[in-house]
Amino acid sequence: MSVVVYAPASIGNVSVGFDVLGAAVSPIDGSLLGDRVEVAAGTSAFSLRCIGAFVDKLPPQAQDNIVYRCWQVFARELDYKGITLLPVAVTLEKNMPIGSGLGSSACSIVAALDALNQYHQQPLTSNELLTLMGEMEGEVSGSVHYDNVAPCFLGGLQFMVQEMDIISQEIPCFDDWYWVMAYPGIKVPTAEARAILPAQYRRQDVIAHGRYLGGFIHACHSQQPLLAAKMIHDVVAEPYREKLLPRFNQARKYALEAGAIASGISGSGPTMFSVCTNLEVAQRLAKWLADNYIQNDQGFVHVCQLDKQGAKVTGSAL
Ligand SMILES: Nc1ncnc2c1ncn2[C@@H]1O[C@H](COP(=O)(O)OP(=O)(O)O)[C@@H](O)[C@H]1O
Ligand SMILES: N[C@@H](CCOP(=O)(O)O)C(=O)O
């Protein structure tokens, strides 16, 4: 018996909520934009086989793969609970480019921990799993943030509450929005994109950030899509990161002139997202981005919508 889990791409920050907002997305054409992990019976405590389009971008040594660390912390938690750890053979299908701004590490982390937990008949609660997921993200990016792993695991648009033992809760969003995701094909390591951010901000930026974030959350709850779109502004990270994204400003200007209602950096980049309310506009923009924002054959553009389910067990073995 084996378990295969698919974990979707995510948009960290969603521009307006640095480290506290994240959205899971999936291509409307049904193609996979996420990693898959299979856990099967092993002949030793742990083995790892890696396949997939971006397998050659992974660390060559298994012990440097975050999936291995996921198994180690999962084993730690079972030991605390006095539960027997089963020998496992793990397969990672690496479909997500690394350093992409699409939550690539989160996809592997979520798929691995969810699959290990399912294979062991779910000894850990969702909150316990999400806590481990945040710990793993902190290892690869230098500081714990949940805005990729929470939407990737739980689906939808997630707000990082982090109070009263609640890590994340879903915010109602707009299921009819089209999220055009354009990955240019170059790498921007999250850790580096976090290191360049200032330690302090001006009062006026703090006030603006509070207005945008609070306004966005209010507009989502009161279902005012155009107001929500107007609030999608990043005064925390984008002013410092845009220089890491060649052609981003021109692409964002084109997107808004072409009919997108919002556009920004996905996670720490270089992927950019643009929100459209009309499929034809989204598809026309996707074509333009493919011709003008993509920089090599590793790049791609997908028209997506919110993935409301998040991580899911899939039938097909790897
Ligand atoms: N299975 C994995 N998937 C993605 N990154 C991994 C994995 N295992 C180890 N890593 C390492 O984690 C780091 C992830 O880099 P990061 O910039 O956070 O990527 P992303 O922003 O796409 O998640 C890289 O140094 C990468 O080598
Ligand atoms: N809040 C994080 C999000 C990183 O997303 P990723 O997809 O680039 O890993 C940040 O902005 O650093």
Short mmCIF file of C-alpha atoms and ligand atoms in Angstrom, two decimals:
data_model
loop_
_atom_site.label_atom_id
_atom_site.label_comp_id
_atom_site.label_asym_id
_atom_site.label_seq_id
_atom_site.Cartn_x
_atom_site.Cartn_y
_atom_site.Cartn_z
CA MET A 1 0.00 0.00 0.00
CA SER A 2 1.35 3.49 -0.82
CA VAL A 3 0.14 7.07 -0.49
CA VAL A 4 0.68 9.79 -3.13
CA VAL A 5 0.05 13.43 -2.18
CA TYR A 6 -0.05 16.40 -4.59
CA ALA A 7 0.71 19.85 -3.15
CA PRO A 8 -0.10 22.94 -5.30
CA ALA A 9 1.81 26.10 -6.07
CA SER A 10 1.28 29.09 -3.80
CA ILE A 11 1.53 32.88 -3.99
CA GLY A 12 3.30 34.01 -0.82
CA ASN A 13 2.40 37.52 0.46
CA VAL A 14 -0.15 38.13 -2.34
CA SER A 15 1.70 41.48 -2.50
CA VAL A 16 -0.31 43.13 0.28
CA GLY A 17 0.32 40.71 3.16
CA PHE A 18 4.04 40.13 3.58
CA ASP A 19 4.50 36.79 5.42
CA VAL A 20 0.84 36.83 6.54
CA LEU A 21 -1.17 36.13 3.36
CA GLY A 22 -0.86 33.27 0.91
CA ALA A 23 -2.99 31.78 -1.87
CA ALA A 24 -2.93 28.30 -3.42
CA VAL A 25 -3.43 28.24 -7.19
CA SER A 26 -3.84 25.59 -9.88
CA PRO A 27 -3.92 25.92 -13.69
CA ILE A 28 -7.43 26.02 -15.16
CA ASP A 29 -6.31 23.58 -17.89
CA GLY A 30 -5.90 20.85 -15.25
CA SER A 31 -2.11 20.59 -15.62
CA LEU A 32 -0.10 19.97 -12.46
CA LEU A 33 1.66 23.02 -10.94
CA GLY A 34 2.98 21.42 -7.78
CA ASP A 35 5.08 18.57 -6.43
CA ARG A 36 3.96 15.02 -5.72
CA VAL A 37 5.36 12.72 -3.05
CA GLU A 38 4.75 8.99 -2.78
CA VAL A 39 5.36 7.10 0.48
CA ALA A 40 5.51 3.31 0.17
CA ALA A 41 6.78 0.42 2.27
CA GLY A 42 10.55 0.53 2.55
CA THR A 43 13.24 -2.13 2.97
CA SER A 44 15.23 0.32 5.13
CA ALA A 45 14.22 3.11 7.52
CA PHE A 46 14.26 5.75 4.75
CA SER A 47 15.11 5.94 1.06
CA LEU A 48 14.51 8.79 -1.40
CA ARG A 49 14.10 8.66 -5.17
CA CYS A 50 13.71 11.93 -7.05
CA ILE A 51 12.09 12.33 -10.49
CA GLY A 52 10.36 15.15 -12.34
CA ALA A 53 11.07 18.15 -14.59
CA PHE A 54 13.25 20.00 -12.06
CA VAL A 55 14.99 17.00 -10.48
CA ASP A 56 18.38 18.25 -11.73
CA LYS A 57 17.95 21.45 -9.68
CA LEU A 58 17.69 19.53 -6.38
CA PRO A 59 20.63 19.04 -4.00
CA PRO A 60 22.53 15.95 -5.23
CA GLN A 61 22.71 14.37 -1.76
CA ALA A 62 19.47 12.92 -0.35
CA GLN A 63 20.29 14.19 3.13
CA ASP A 64 20.31 17.75 1.76
CA ASN A 65 16.82 17.38 0.33
CA ILE A 66 14.18 19.02 2.51
CA VAL A 67 12.09 15.85 2.14
CA TYR A 68 14.72 14.01 4.17
CA ARG A 69 14.51 16.65 6.90
CA CYS A 70 10.70 16.28 6.81
CA TRP A 71 11.09 12.57 7.51
CA GLN A 72 13.50 13.29 10.38
CA VAL A 73 11.17 15.76 12.11
CA PHE A 74 8.19 13.47 11.46
CA ALA A 75 10.15 10.66 13.14
CA ARG A 76 10.92 13.00 16.06
CA GLU A 77 7.25 13.78 16.59
CA LEU A 78 6.21 10.11 16.45
CA ASP A 79 8.92 9.29 18.96
CA TYR A 80 7.49 11.95 21.33
CA LYS A 81 4.09 10.25 20.96
CA GLY A 82 5.51 6.72 21.40
CA ILE A 83 4.24 5.71 17.95
CA THR A 84 6.17 3.23 15.81
CA LEU A 85 7.80 4.71 12.71
CA LEU A 86 7.38 2.50 9.63
CA PRO A 87 10.24 1.95 7.12
CA VAL A 88 9.47 4.06 4.05
CA ALA A 89 10.56 4.37 0.43
CA VAL A 90 9.82 7.96 -0.62
CA THR A 91 9.57 9.27 -4.17
CA LEU A 92 9.58 13.02 -4.87
CA GLU A 93 8.25 14.18 -8.22
CA LYS A 94 9.85 17.63 -8.47
CA ASN A 95 7.64 19.58 -10.85
CA MET A 96 8.31 23.01 -9.33
CA PRO A 97 11.30 25.21 -10.18
CA ILE A 98 13.46 26.12 -7.18
CA GLY A 99 13.80 29.78 -6.22
CA SER A 100 10.75 30.53 -8.36
CA GLY A 101 8.39 32.43 -6.07
CA LEU A 102 5.82 29.66 -6.49
CA GLY A 103 6.44 28.04 -3.11
CA SER A 104 8.61 25.25 -4.52
CA SER A 105 10.09 24.21 -1.18
CA ALA A 106 6.62 24.44 0.39
CA CYS A 107 5.28 22.00 -2.23
CA SER A 108 7.89 19.39 -1.29
CA ILE A 109 7.48 20.02 2.44
CA VAL A 110 3.68 19.82 2.41
CA ALA A 111 3.51 16.81 0.11
CA ALA A 112 6.15 14.92 2.10
CA LEU A 113 4.74 15.56 5.58
CA ASP A 114 1.13 15.00 4.51
CA ALA A 115 2.04 11.75 2.73
CA LEU A 116 4.09 10.48 5.71
CA ASN A 117 1.21 11.31 8.04
CA GLN A 118 -1.40 9.66 5.82
CA TYR A 119 0.80 6.57 5.43
CA HIS A 120 0.98 6.26 9.24
CA GLN A 121 -2.83 6.63 9.59
CA GLN A 122 -2.66 10.33 10.53
CA PRO A 123 -1.05 10.32 14.01
CA LEU A 124 -0.44 14.11 13.77
CA THR A 125 -3.19 16.75 13.69
CA SER A 126 -3.36 19.35 10.91
CA ASN A 127 -2.02 21.98 13.31
CA GLU A 128 0.88 19.75 14.36
CA LEU A 129 1.67 19.12 10.68
CA LEU A 130 1.48 22.84 9.81
CA THR A 131 3.82 23.66 12.70
CA LEU A 132 6.36 21.19 11.29
CA MET A 133 5.86 22.64 7.81
CA GLY A 134 6.68 26.12 9.10
CA GLU A 135 9.77 24.74 10.86
CA MET A 136 10.97 23.21 7.57
CA GLU A 137 10.34 26.43 5.62
CA GLY A 138 12.41 28.24 8.23
CA GLU A 139 15.29 25.83 7.57
CA VAL A 140 15.39 26.49 3.84
CA SER A 141 14.62 30.23 3.85
CA GLY A 142 16.33 31.40 7.02
CA SER A 143 13.20 32.37 8.94
CA VAL A 144 9.86 30.70 9.67
CA HIS A 145 6.99 31.92 7.50
CA TYR A 146 3.73 30.05 6.86
CA ASP A 147 2.39 31.97 3.87
CA ASN A 148 3.41 29.28 1.41
CA VAL A 149 2.88 26.09 3.42
CA ALA A 150 -0.50 27.13 4.85
CA PRO A 151 -2.29 27.73 1.53
CA CYS A 152 -0.39 24.85 -0.11
CA PHE A 153 -1.63 22.50 2.65
CA LEU A 154 -5.08 23.94 3.37
CA GLY A 155 -6.01 25.56 0.05
CA GLY A 156 -7.63 28.88 -0.79
CA LEU A 157 -6.52 32.30 0.51
CA GLN A 158 -5.03 31.95 3.98
CA PHE A 159 -4.34 34.61 6.62
CA MET A 160 -1.66 33.82 9.19
CA VAL A 161 -3.50 34.51 12.48
CA GLN A 162 -0.84 32.95 14.75
CA GLU A 163 -2.85 33.47 17.91
CA MET A 164 -4.81 31.19 20.31
CA ASP A 165 -3.05 28.11 18.82
CA ILE A 166 -4.44 29.06 15.40
CA ILE A 167 -1.74 29.27 12.73
CA SER A 168 -3.86 30.14 9.73
CA GLN A 169 -7.49 30.70 8.76
CA GLU A 170 -9.11 30.99 5.35
CA ILE A 171 -10.24 34.38 4.05
CA PRO A 172 -13.12 34.40 1.55
CA CYS A 173 -11.76 35.50 -1.82
CA PHE A 174 -13.08 35.60 -5.38
CA ASP A 175 -13.28 32.19 -7.01
CA ASP A 176 -13.92 33.77 -10.42
CA TRP A 177 -10.61 35.64 -10.45
CA TYR A 178 -8.02 34.42 -12.94
CA TRP A 179 -4.44 34.51 -11.59
CA VAL A 180 -1.95 34.69 -14.47
CA MET A 181 1.31 33.24 -13.13
CA ALA A 182 4.46 34.05 -15.12
CA TYR A 183 7.75 32.39 -14.10
CA PRO A 184 10.61 33.89 -16.18
CA GLY A 185 12.95 30.91 -15.77
CA ILE A 186 15.60 32.53 -13.56
CA LYS A 187 16.24 31.78 -9.86
CA VAL A 188 15.79 34.21 -6.95
CA PRO A 189 16.63 32.41 -3.67
CA THR A 190 14.05 33.27 -1.00
CA ALA A 191 16.72 33.58 1.69
CA GLU A 192 18.54 36.24 -0.37
CA ALA A 193 15.33 38.09 -1.17
CA ARG A 194 14.56 38.19 2.57
CA ALA A 195 18.04 39.31 3.54
CA ILE A 196 17.82 42.51 1.45
CA LEU A 197 14.73 43.80 3.26
CA PRO A 198 15.22 46.67 5.75
CA ALA A 199 15.05 45.98 9.47
CA GLN A 200 12.95 49.15 10.02
CA TYR A 201 10.29 51.03 8.08
CA ARG A 202 9.05 54.63 8.05
CA ARG A 203 5.86 55.43 9.95
CA GLN A 204 4.13 56.42 6.71
CA ASP A 205 4.90 52.99 5.19
CA VAL A 206 3.61 51.21 8.28
CA ILE A 207 0.37 53.19 8.11
CA ALA A 208 0.02 52.54 4.36
CA HIS A 209 0.67 48.82 4.88
CA GLY A 210 -1.99 48.64 7.58
CA ARG A 211 -4.51 50.41 5.34
CA TYR A 212 -3.83 48.18 2.35
CA LEU A 213 -3.83 44.90 4.32
CA GLY A 214 -6.84 45.81 6.47
CA GLY A 215 -8.65 47.16 3.41
CA PHE A 216 -7.95 44.00 1.44
CA ILE A 217 -9.24 41.73 4.21
CA HIS A 218 -12.33 43.96 4.66
CA ALA A 219 -13.02 43.95 0.90
CA CYS A 220 -12.71 40.17 0.78
CA HIS A 221 -15.12 39.64 3.66
CA SER A 222 -17.59 42.17 2.26
CA GLN A 223 -17.09 40.70 -1.23
CA GLN A 224 -16.05 43.94 -2.97
CA PRO A 225 -13.68 42.60 -5.68
CA LEU A 226 -12.63 45.91 -7.22
CA LEU A 227 -11.87 47.42 -3.80
CA ALA A 228 -9.90 44.28 -2.91
CA ALA A 229 -7.89 44.60 -6.13
CA LYS A 230 -7.15 48.28 -5.43
CA MET A 231 -5.73 47.27 -2.05
CA ILE A 232 -3.22 44.81 -3.55
CA HIS A 233 -0.13 46.95 -2.98
CA ASP A 234 3.21 45.94 -1.47
CA VAL A 235 5.07 48.68 0.46
CA VAL A 236 7.11 46.11 2.48
CA ALA A 237 9.06 43.97 0.00
CA GLU A 238 8.45 45.01 -3.61
CA PRO A 239 10.29 48.37 -3.41
CA TYR A 240 13.44 46.42 -2.47
CA ARG A 241 12.94 43.27 -4.55
CA GLU A 242 11.78 44.66 -7.91
CA LYS A 243 15.42 45.20 -8.93
CA LEU A 244 15.89 41.40 -8.68
CA LEU A 245 13.20 40.86 -11.34
CA PRO A 246 14.29 41.92 -14.85
CA ARG A 247 11.42 43.45 -16.86
CA PHE A 248 8.99 43.21 -13.90
CA ASN A 249 7.99 46.87 -13.92
CA GLN A 250 7.38 46.92 -17.66
CA ALA A 251 5.39 43.67 -17.45
CA ARG A 252 3.28 44.93 -14.57
CA LYS A 253 2.57 48.20 -16.44
CA TYR A 254 1.51 46.25 -19.53
CA ALA A 255 -0.68 43.89 -17.47
CA LEU A 256 -2.63 46.72 -15.84
CA GLU A 257 -3.04 48.52 -19.18
CA ALA A 258 -4.20 45.24 -20.76
CA GLY A 259 -7.02 44.89 -18.24
CA ALA A 260 -5.57 43.13 -15.19
CA ILE A 261 -7.09 44.56 -11.98
CA ALA A 262 -3.97 43.83 -9.89
CA SER A 263 -0.41 42.63 -10.42
CA GLY A 264 2.58 41.97 -8.20
CA ILE A 265 5.45 39.72 -7.18
CA SER A 266 4.53 36.14 -6.27
CA GLY A 267 6.30 35.30 -3.02
CA SER A 268 9.90 36.51 -3.21
CA GLY A 269 9.86 36.27 -7.02
CA PRO A 270 10.82 36.13 -9.82
CA THR A 271 7.34 34.84 -10.67
CA MET A 272 4.79 37.63 -11.07
CA PHE A 273 1.01 37.31 -10.77
CA SER A 274 -1.70 39.34 -12.47
CA VAL A 275 -5.37 39.15 -11.53
CA CYS A 276 -7.97 39.26 -14.29
CA THR A 277 -11.75 39.01 -14.11
CA ASN A 278 -12.11 38.04 -17.78
CA LEU A 279 -10.69 34.82 -19.26
CA GLU A 280 -9.96 36.33 -22.67
CA VAL A 281 -7.98 39.16 -21.06
CA ALA A 282 -6.13 36.58 -18.95
CA GLN A 283 -5.26 34.45 -21.96
CA ARG A 284 -4.14 37.45 -24.03
CA LEU A 285 -1.96 38.63 -21.14
CA ALA A 286 -0.53 35.13 -20.70
CA LYS A 287 0.53 35.13 -24.36
CA TRP A 288 2.19 38.53 -24.01
CA LEU A 289 4.01 37.49 -20.83
CA ALA A 290 5.24 34.30 -22.53
CA ASP A 291 6.68 36.45 -25.33
CA ASN A 292 8.06 39.29 -23.18
CA TYR A 293 8.62 38.25 -19.53
CA ILE A 294 9.91 34.69 -19.95
CA GLN A 295 13.71 34.65 -20.29
CA ASN A 296 14.57 31.06 -21.18
CA ASP A 297 13.12 27.61 -21.85
CA GLN A 298 12.70 26.94 -18.13
CA GLY A 299 10.11 29.69 -17.89
CA PHE A 300 6.36 29.23 -18.19
CA VAL A 301 3.01 31.03 -17.87
CA HIS A 302 -0.17 29.47 -16.46
CA VAL A 303 -3.67 30.87 -16.17
CA CYS A 304 -4.79 29.72 -12.73
CA GLN A 305 -7.62 30.00 -10.26
CA LEU A 306 -7.63 29.52 -6.50
CA ASP A 307 -7.00 25.90 -5.49
CA LYS A 308 -9.60 25.57 -2.74
CA GLN A 309 -8.50 22.08 -1.65
CA GLY A 310 -4.73 22.40 -1.19
CA ALA A 311 -2.80 19.18 -0.65
CA LYS A 312 -4.67 16.10 -1.85
CA VAL A 313 -4.16 12.36 -2.01
CA THR A 314 -4.02 11.27 -5.64
CA GLY A 315 -4.54 7.75 -6.94
CA SER A 316 -1.74 7.41 -9.45
CA ALA A 317 1.51 5.86 -8.16
CA LEU A 318 4.79 7.56 -9.18
N1 LIG B 1 12.69 19.27 -2.36
C1 LIG B 1 13.13 20.54 -2.43
N2 LIG B 1 12.41 21.48 -3.13
C2 LIG B 1 12.84 22.76 -3.19
N3 LIG B 1 13.99 23.23 -2.61
C3 LIG B 1 14.71 22.31 -1.93
C4 LIG B 1 14.31 20.95 -1.80
N4 LIG B 1 15.22 20.32 -1.02
C5 LIG B 1 16.14 21.24 -0.68
N5 LIG B 1 15.85 22.42 -1.24
C6 LIG B 1 16.64 23.66 -1.07
O1 LIG B 1 15.83 24.65 -0.44
C7 LIG B 1 16.11 25.93 -0.96
C8 LIG B 1 14.79 26.47 -1.51
O2 LIG B 1 15.07 27.72 -2.08
P1 LIG B 1 13.91 28.80 -2.17
O3 LIG B 1 14.52 30.02 -2.72
O4 LIG B 1 13.23 28.88 -0.85
O5 LIG B 1 12.94 28.13 -3.22
P2 LIG B 1 11.40 28.48 -3.36
O6 LIG B 1 11.30 29.94 -3.10
O7 LIG B 1 11.06 28.11 -4.76
O8 LIG B 1 10.72 27.65 -2.31
C9 LIG B 1 17.14 25.74 -2.07
O9 LIG B 1 18.42 26.03 -1.53
C10 LIG B 1 17.03 24.27 -2.41
O10 LIG B 1 18.27 23.73 -2.86
N1 LIG B 2 6.76 35.66 2.59
C1 LIG B 2 7.86 35.04 1.86
C2 LIG B 2 7.28 34.24 0.70
C3 LIG B 2 8.33 33.47 -0.07
O1 LIG B 2 7.70 32.79 -1.15
P1 LIG B 2 8.58 31.91 -2.19
O2 LIG B 2 7.59 31.27 -3.09
O3 LIG B 2 9.47 32.87 -2.89
O4 LIG B 2 9.37 30.92 -1.35
C4 LIG B 2 8.83 36.09 1.37
O5 LIG B 2 8.35 37.03 0.70
O6 LIG B 2 10.04 35.99 1.67
#
